[in-house]
Short mmCIF file of C-alpha atoms and ligand atoms in Angstrom, two decimals:
data_model
loop_
_atom_site.label_atom_id
_atom_site.label_comp_id
_atom_site.label_asym_id
_atom_site.label_seq_id
_atom_site.Cartn_x
_atom_site.Cartn_y
_atom_site.Cartn_z
CA UNK A 1 100.05 109.65 112.98
CA UNK A 2 101.56 112.71 114.65
CA UNK A 3 99.61 115.96 115.10
CA UNK A 4 101.81 117.65 112.49
CA UNK A 5 101.03 114.86 110.00
CA UNK A 6 97.31 115.22 110.68
CA UNK A 7 97.54 118.97 110.13
CA UNK A 8 99.19 118.31 106.79
CA UNK A 9 96.50 115.82 105.88
CA UNK A 10 93.84 118.45 106.52
CA UNK A 11 95.72 121.15 104.62
CA UNK A 12 96.17 118.86 101.61
CA UNK A 13 92.42 118.17 101.55
CA UNK A 14 91.29 121.69 102.57
CA UNK A 15 88.43 123.25 100.52
CA UNK A 16 89.83 125.88 98.12
CA UNK A 17 93.12 125.43 99.88
CA UNK A 18 92.24 127.16 103.15
CA UNK A 19 91.51 125.44 106.46
CA UNK A 20 90.61 127.52 109.49
CA UNK A 21 92.71 127.31 112.65
CA UNK A 22 89.51 126.77 114.58
CA UNK A 23 88.59 123.71 112.54
CA UNK A 24 92.09 122.23 112.87
CA UNK A 25 92.04 122.78 116.60
CA UNK A 26 88.58 121.19 116.91
CA UNK A 27 89.24 118.16 114.71
CA UNK A 28 92.68 117.44 116.13
CA UNK A 29 91.70 118.10 119.72
CA UNK A 30 94.53 120.56 120.38
CA UNK A 31 94.58 124.29 121.17
CA UNK A 32 94.88 126.90 118.40
CA UNK A 33 98.28 127.92 119.72
CA UNK A 34 99.40 124.28 119.48
CA UNK A 35 98.23 124.26 115.85
CA UNK A 36 100.28 127.40 115.24
CA UNK A 37 103.36 125.82 116.85
CA UNK A 38 103.06 122.77 114.60
CA UNK A 39 102.63 124.98 111.54
CA UNK A 40 105.85 126.79 112.41
CA UNK A 41 107.65 123.46 112.83
CA UNK A 42 106.32 122.28 109.46
CA UNK A 43 107.61 125.49 107.87
CA UNK A 44 111.03 124.77 109.36
CA UNK A 45 110.86 121.32 107.70
CA UNK A 46 110.40 123.09 104.36
CA UNK A 47 106.62 123.12 103.91
CA UNK A 48 105.20 126.32 102.43
CA UNK A 49 102.17 127.28 104.54
CA UNK A 50 100.36 130.60 104.17
CA UNK A 51 98.44 131.91 107.13
CA UNK A 52 95.66 134.49 107.21
CA UNK A 53 93.84 135.70 110.32
CA UNK A 54 90.45 135.31 108.59
CA UNK A 55 90.93 132.21 106.43
CA UNK A 56 93.35 130.08 108.43
CA UNK A 57 96.13 128.07 106.78
CA UNK A 58 96.91 127.02 103.22
CA UNK A 59 99.57 124.66 101.92
CA UNK A 60 101.61 126.24 99.13
CA UNK A 61 104.49 123.83 98.78
CA UNK A 62 105.94 120.56 99.95
CA UNK A 63 109.69 120.15 100.48
CA UNK A 64 111.68 117.93 98.14
CA UNK A 65 112.84 115.77 101.07
CA UNK A 66 111.86 112.22 101.95
CA UNK A 67 110.22 113.35 105.17
CA UNK A 68 108.33 110.78 107.26
CA UNK A 69 105.17 112.90 106.87
CA UNK A 70 105.37 112.54 103.07
CA UNK A 71 106.09 108.81 103.19
CA UNK A 72 103.44 107.95 105.73
CA UNK A 73 100.69 109.68 103.81
CA UNK A 74 98.77 106.87 102.18
CA UNK A 75 101.24 104.18 103.30
CA UNK A 76 99.35 100.87 103.33
CA UNK A 77 101.44 98.68 105.58
CA UNK A 78 100.76 96.97 108.85
CA UNK A 79 104.15 97.57 110.45
CA UNK A 80 106.86 98.55 107.94
CA UNK A 81 107.56 102.26 108.26
CA UNK A 82 104.89 102.66 110.91
CA UNK A 83 106.61 101.61 114.12
CA UNK A 84 109.41 104.09 113.68
CA UNK A 85 110.51 106.03 110.65
CA UNK A 86 113.85 107.65 111.36
CA UNK A 87 114.75 110.42 108.97
CA UNK A 88 118.30 111.79 108.68
CA UNK A 89 119.36 114.71 106.54
CA UNK A 90 122.77 113.06 106.65
CA UNK A 91 124.18 109.93 108.23
CA UNK A 92 127.21 107.71 107.71
CA UNK A 93 125.18 104.69 106.58
CA UNK A 94 121.50 103.90 107.15
CA UNK A 95 122.45 100.23 107.63
CA UNK A 96 124.92 101.15 110.37
CA UNK A 97 122.33 103.39 112.01
CA UNK A 98 119.64 100.71 111.77
CA UNK A 99 121.98 98.09 113.26
CA UNK A 100 122.62 100.36 116.24
CA UNK A 101 118.88 100.90 116.68
CA UNK A 102 118.18 97.16 116.37
CA UNK A 103 120.88 96.36 118.93
CA UNK A 104 119.11 98.79 121.26
CA UNK A 105 115.82 96.92 120.79
CA UNK A 106 114.09 98.82 117.94
CA UNK A 107 111.07 96.84 116.76
CA UNK A 108 110.53 95.05 113.45
CA UNK A 109 109.34 97.46 110.80
CA UNK A 110 111.59 100.33 111.91
CA UNK A 111 112.88 102.19 108.87
CA UNK A 112 115.88 104.51 108.60
CA UNK A 113 116.04 106.86 105.63
CA UNK A 114 118.77 109.36 104.81
CA UNK A 115 118.93 112.17 102.32
CA UNK A 116 122.64 111.51 101.94
CA UNK A 117 125.19 109.05 103.36
CA UNK A 118 128.78 109.97 104.08
CA UNK A 119 129.81 106.31 104.32
CA UNK A 120 127.18 104.44 102.29
CA UNK A 121 128.22 100.79 102.13
CA UNK A 122 127.83 98.19 99.40
CA UNK A 123 128.66 94.50 99.49
CA UNK A 124 132.24 93.34 99.93
CA UNK A 125 133.38 96.57 101.56
CA UNK A 126 132.50 98.69 98.56
CA UNK A 127 131.10 102.19 98.97
CA UNK A 128 127.64 103.21 97.80
CA UNK A 129 127.54 106.54 96.02
CA UNK A 130 124.93 108.52 97.98
CA UNK A 131 124.58 112.12 96.74
CA UNK A 132 122.10 114.30 98.66
CA UNK A 133 118.51 114.17 97.50
CA UNK A 134 119.33 112.08 94.42
CA UNK A 135 118.60 108.62 95.72
CA UNK A 136 116.68 106.49 98.14
CA UNK A 137 118.92 105.23 100.95
CA UNK A 138 116.77 103.11 103.20
CA UNK A 139 117.26 100.39 105.81
CA UNK A 140 114.56 98.23 107.33
CA UNK A 141 114.82 96.28 110.59
CA UNK A 142 113.36 92.76 110.59
CA UNK A 143 113.16 90.21 113.37
CA UNK A 144 112.18 86.99 111.60
CA UNK A 145 111.95 83.86 113.76
CA UNK A 146 114.28 81.90 111.47
CA UNK A 147 117.66 80.20 111.47
CA UNK A 148 120.61 81.99 109.80
CA UNK A 149 120.59 79.61 106.79
CA UNK A 150 117.24 81.02 105.72
CA UNK A 151 118.43 84.62 105.84
CA UNK A 152 119.57 84.82 102.17
CA UNK A 153 115.90 84.65 101.17
CA UNK A 154 115.46 88.09 102.72
CA UNK A 155 117.79 89.46 100.04
CA UNK A 156 115.61 87.79 97.39
CA UNK A 157 112.49 89.36 98.91
CA UNK A 158 114.08 92.81 98.95
CA UNK A 159 115.04 92.38 95.28
CA UNK A 160 111.53 91.29 94.34
CA UNK A 161 109.99 94.22 96.23
CA UNK A 162 112.33 96.71 94.57
CA UNK A 163 111.80 95.28 91.08
CA UNK A 164 108.03 95.17 91.46
CA UNK A 165 107.97 98.74 92.75
CA UNK A 166 109.75 99.99 89.64
CA UNK A 167 107.62 97.87 87.31
CA UNK A 168 104.40 99.13 88.93
CA UNK A 169 105.52 102.75 88.48
CA UNK A 170 107.07 102.25 85.05
CA UNK A 171 105.41 99.36 83.21
CA UNK A 172 107.57 98.44 80.27
CA UNK A 173 110.84 99.47 81.90
CA UNK A 174 113.47 96.78 81.27
CA UNK A 175 113.92 95.89 84.96
CA UNK A 176 115.41 92.70 86.25
CA UNK A 177 117.37 91.26 89.11
CA UNK A 178 120.93 90.03 88.89
CA UNK A 179 121.78 87.52 91.61
CA UNK A 180 122.01 88.14 94.44
CA UNK A 181 121.24 91.77 94.94
CA UNK A 182 121.52 94.01 91.90
CA UNK A 183 118.60 95.66 90.21
CA UNK A 184 119.31 96.41 86.59
CA UNK A 185 117.54 98.63 84.13
CA UNK A 186 118.61 98.15 80.56
CA UNK A 187 121.55 96.09 81.84
CA UNK A 188 122.88 98.85 84.15
CA UNK A 189 122.68 98.94 87.90
CA UNK A 190 119.94 101.16 89.29
CA UNK A 191 119.77 99.73 92.81
CA UNK A 192 121.62 97.47 95.21
CA UNK A 193 120.65 95.60 98.34
CA UNK A 194 122.77 95.02 101.42
CA UNK A 195 121.48 92.48 103.93
CA UNK A 196 123.20 92.29 107.29
CA UNK A 197 122.27 89.92 110.06
CA UNK A 198 122.94 89.52 113.74
CA UNK A 199 122.49 85.94 114.89
CA UNK A 200 123.75 83.14 117.03
CA UNK A 201 124.25 79.58 115.71
CA UNK A 202 120.60 78.71 115.25
CA UNK A 203 118.55 81.89 115.59
CA UNK A 204 118.51 85.23 113.83
CA UNK A 205 118.39 88.16 116.23
CA UNK A 206 117.69 90.81 113.63
CA UNK A 207 118.18 91.53 109.96
CA UNK A 208 118.95 94.96 108.54
CA UNK A 209 117.83 95.09 104.95
CA UNK A 210 119.24 98.10 103.11
CA UNK A 211 118.45 99.34 99.64
CA UNK A 212 120.12 102.09 97.67
CA UNK A 213 118.33 103.35 94.57
CA UNK A 214 119.69 105.84 92.07
CA UNK A 215 116.68 108.10 91.58
CA UNK A 216 117.23 111.55 90.12
CA UNK A 217 121.02 111.76 89.72
CA UNK A 218 122.38 111.94 86.21
CA UNK A 219 126.11 111.71 86.83
CA UNK A 220 128.20 109.03 88.49
CA UNK A 221 131.85 108.89 89.51
CA UNK A 222 134.22 107.62 86.82
CA UNK A 223 134.63 104.04 88.00
CA UNK A 224 130.90 103.26 88.15
CA UNK A 225 129.80 105.56 85.36
CA UNK A 226 129.79 102.81 82.67
CA UNK A 227 127.77 100.36 84.78
CA UNK A 228 125.38 102.59 86.74
CA UNK A 229 122.13 104.26 85.82
CA UNK A 230 119.27 106.13 87.50
CA UNK A 231 115.54 106.35 87.06
CA UNK A 232 115.91 109.92 85.79
CA UNK A 233 118.30 108.73 83.09
CA UNK A 234 116.12 105.78 82.13
CA UNK A 235 112.73 107.50 82.18
CA UNK A 236 113.66 111.10 81.41
CA UNK A 237 112.28 112.55 84.65
CA UNK A 238 113.10 112.43 88.35
CA UNK A 239 110.80 110.01 90.18
CA UNK A 240 108.49 110.68 93.11
CA UNK A 241 110.78 109.22 95.76
CA UNK A 242 108.16 109.11 98.51
CA UNK A 243 105.84 107.08 96.28
CA UNK A 244 108.68 104.67 95.52
CA UNK A 245 109.40 104.23 99.23
CA UNK A 246 105.73 103.53 99.93
CA UNK A 247 105.50 101.03 97.09
CA UNK A 248 108.67 99.30 98.25
CA UNK A 249 107.59 98.98 101.89
CA UNK A 250 104.13 97.75 100.90
CA UNK A 251 105.44 95.06 98.57
CA UNK A 252 108.23 94.10 100.91
CA UNK A 253 105.75 93.55 103.73
CA UNK A 254 103.49 91.40 101.53
CA UNK A 255 106.36 89.15 100.44
CA UNK A 256 107.78 89.03 103.94
CA UNK A 257 104.40 87.86 105.29
CA UNK A 258 104.39 85.08 102.69
CA UNK A 259 107.91 84.14 103.75
CA UNK A 260 106.91 83.95 107.41
CA UNK A 261 103.95 81.77 106.56
CA UNK A 262 106.15 79.26 104.76
CA UNK A 263 105.43 80.18 101.15
CA UNK A 264 109.10 80.14 100.11
CA UNK A 265 108.28 78.41 96.81
CA UNK A 266 106.31 81.45 95.62
CA UNK A 267 109.21 83.72 96.52
CA UNK A 268 111.66 81.61 94.55
CA UNK A 269 109.31 81.43 91.56
CA UNK A 270 108.74 85.17 91.55
CA UNK A 271 112.44 85.85 91.89
CA UNK A 272 113.18 83.54 88.96
CA UNK A 273 110.62 85.33 86.82
CA UNK A 274 112.28 88.68 87.55
CA UNK A 275 115.85 87.50 87.09
CA UNK A 276 117.89 86.99 83.98
CA UNK A 277 120.75 85.29 85.77
CA UNK A 278 119.27 81.81 85.43
CA UNK A 279 120.16 79.97 82.25
CA UNK A 280 123.03 82.30 81.43
CA UNK A 281 126.76 81.61 81.60
CA UNK A 282 128.26 83.09 84.72
CA UNK A 283 131.53 83.42 86.54
CA UNK A 284 131.13 83.79 90.26
CA UNK A 285 133.94 84.89 92.50
CA UNK A 286 133.04 83.19 95.72
CA UNK A 287 135.03 82.62 98.91
CA UNK A 288 136.63 79.44 97.45
CA UNK A 289 137.73 80.99 94.18
CA UNK A 290 136.12 81.40 90.81
CA UNK A 291 133.42 79.07 89.52
CA UNK A 292 132.51 79.27 85.87
CA UNK A 293 129.46 77.61 84.42
CA UNK A 294 125.75 78.02 83.82
CA UNK A 295 123.40 79.38 86.50
CA UNK A 296 120.85 76.58 86.78
CA UNK A 297 118.68 77.62 89.68
CA UNK A 298 118.21 79.06 93.11
CA UNK A 299 118.39 76.72 96.08
CA UNK A 300 115.62 76.79 98.66
CA UNK A 301 118.08 78.65 100.87
CA UNK A 302 118.57 81.42 98.29
CA UNK A 303 121.95 80.19 97.03
CA UNK A 304 122.80 80.31 93.32
CA UNK A 305 123.25 76.85 91.76
CA UNK A 306 126.02 76.93 89.18
CA UNK A 307 126.75 73.92 86.98
CA UNK A 308 130.40 73.76 85.97
CA UNK A 309 131.84 72.27 82.75
CA UNK A 310 132.01 68.77 84.30
CA UNK A 311 128.35 68.76 85.25
CA UNK A 312 128.91 69.34 88.99
CA UNK A 313 126.52 71.76 90.62
CA UNK A 314 127.88 74.25 93.15
CA UNK A 315 125.71 76.19 95.60
CA UNK A 316 127.11 79.70 95.89
CA UNK A 317 125.99 81.87 98.77
CA UNK A 318 127.82 85.05 98.00
CA UNK A 319 129.88 86.42 95.19
CA UNK A 320 129.69 88.54 92.09
CA UNK A 321 128.10 87.27 88.94
CA UNK A 322 129.72 88.28 85.70
CA UNK A 323 129.30 87.17 82.15
CA UNK A 324 132.61 85.27 81.70
C1 BTN B 401 125.44 96.72 96.72
O1 BTN B 401 124.97 96.76 95.59
O2 BTN B 401 126.64 96.41 96.89
C2 BTN B 401 124.58 97.06 97.90
C3 BTN B 401 124.34 98.54 98.03
C4 BTN B 401 123.45 98.88 99.20
C5 BTN B 401 123.36 100.37 99.46
C6 BTN B 401 122.36 100.71 100.49
S1 BTN B 401 122.06 102.46 100.62
C7 BTN B 401 121.15 102.22 102.07
C8 BTN B 401 121.87 101.18 102.88
N1 BTN B 401 122.90 101.79 103.69
C9 BTN B 401 124.13 101.44 103.31
O3 BTN B 401 125.18 101.85 103.82
N2 BTN B 401 124.04 100.58 102.29
C10 BTN B 401 122.68 100.29 101.92
#
């Protein structure tokens, strides 16, 4: 934890709000002028901090941003979001940024978060609507020791983590996953997942796992307006985004650990329980054209198994599921 984050921790817990500069300097092992410099930097980040020569410092407000200091506070993960948490007021795409970092050697668990994206990307070259401060736009770098055929399971894990995070915060919310990567609330899309991998024939180099969540926005551009929703629209209030990020990283890490220790069956079972795709009639536009039939299952590799009208089962690795 950085010195600034430790100062914040003290200020948040300070008796009657005030914490003396002397105490901060003693407990953090830095000079009083260093404390003052950090306080000024925190103010520049948007924290309201009163100072008084006799009483010390008092926190009067936290900024509405997804700052690393807000996310890290109380984050119970081993590595996700701890190694490096890169915060951008604006970037083109957190996935693009994370891929560049991963190519430069950034470790597993590195997280990139942006307040807004100017070129947010969805699957199949689509754009992801990323208005400032209204969503969670997050990418996580993973370095699983797996072959590329196993990589689709990472998308399933991300979906499970996102769905469980929402269900933990809002029990009773009608959340489920639509294969492979959509999170729906009340049948409308609240979040999407974009998994990108860098690999050679038999080994994954890194995976960038991106999630975009519509949090507090209430309006969407015309073309997605009928199919999109946000947590604010569904629950009536804007969510605590930092708490959602923490919940997501914590659950993601738990499921990822299970994945690495070979418990793929549990992942598939959990995914099935959270999905409504299985058992329903679907039309999937895959690379070899449209397949219409009934979604029967998920292969061990994360593919969707679609049974067509003649009883043949097709494993589909990518595509869009629609009710035909
Ligand atoms: C989809 O539903 O098509 C996937 C959407 C994924 C959007 C997220 S936002 C954070 C990360 N950065 C991107 O450019 N895309 C993903």
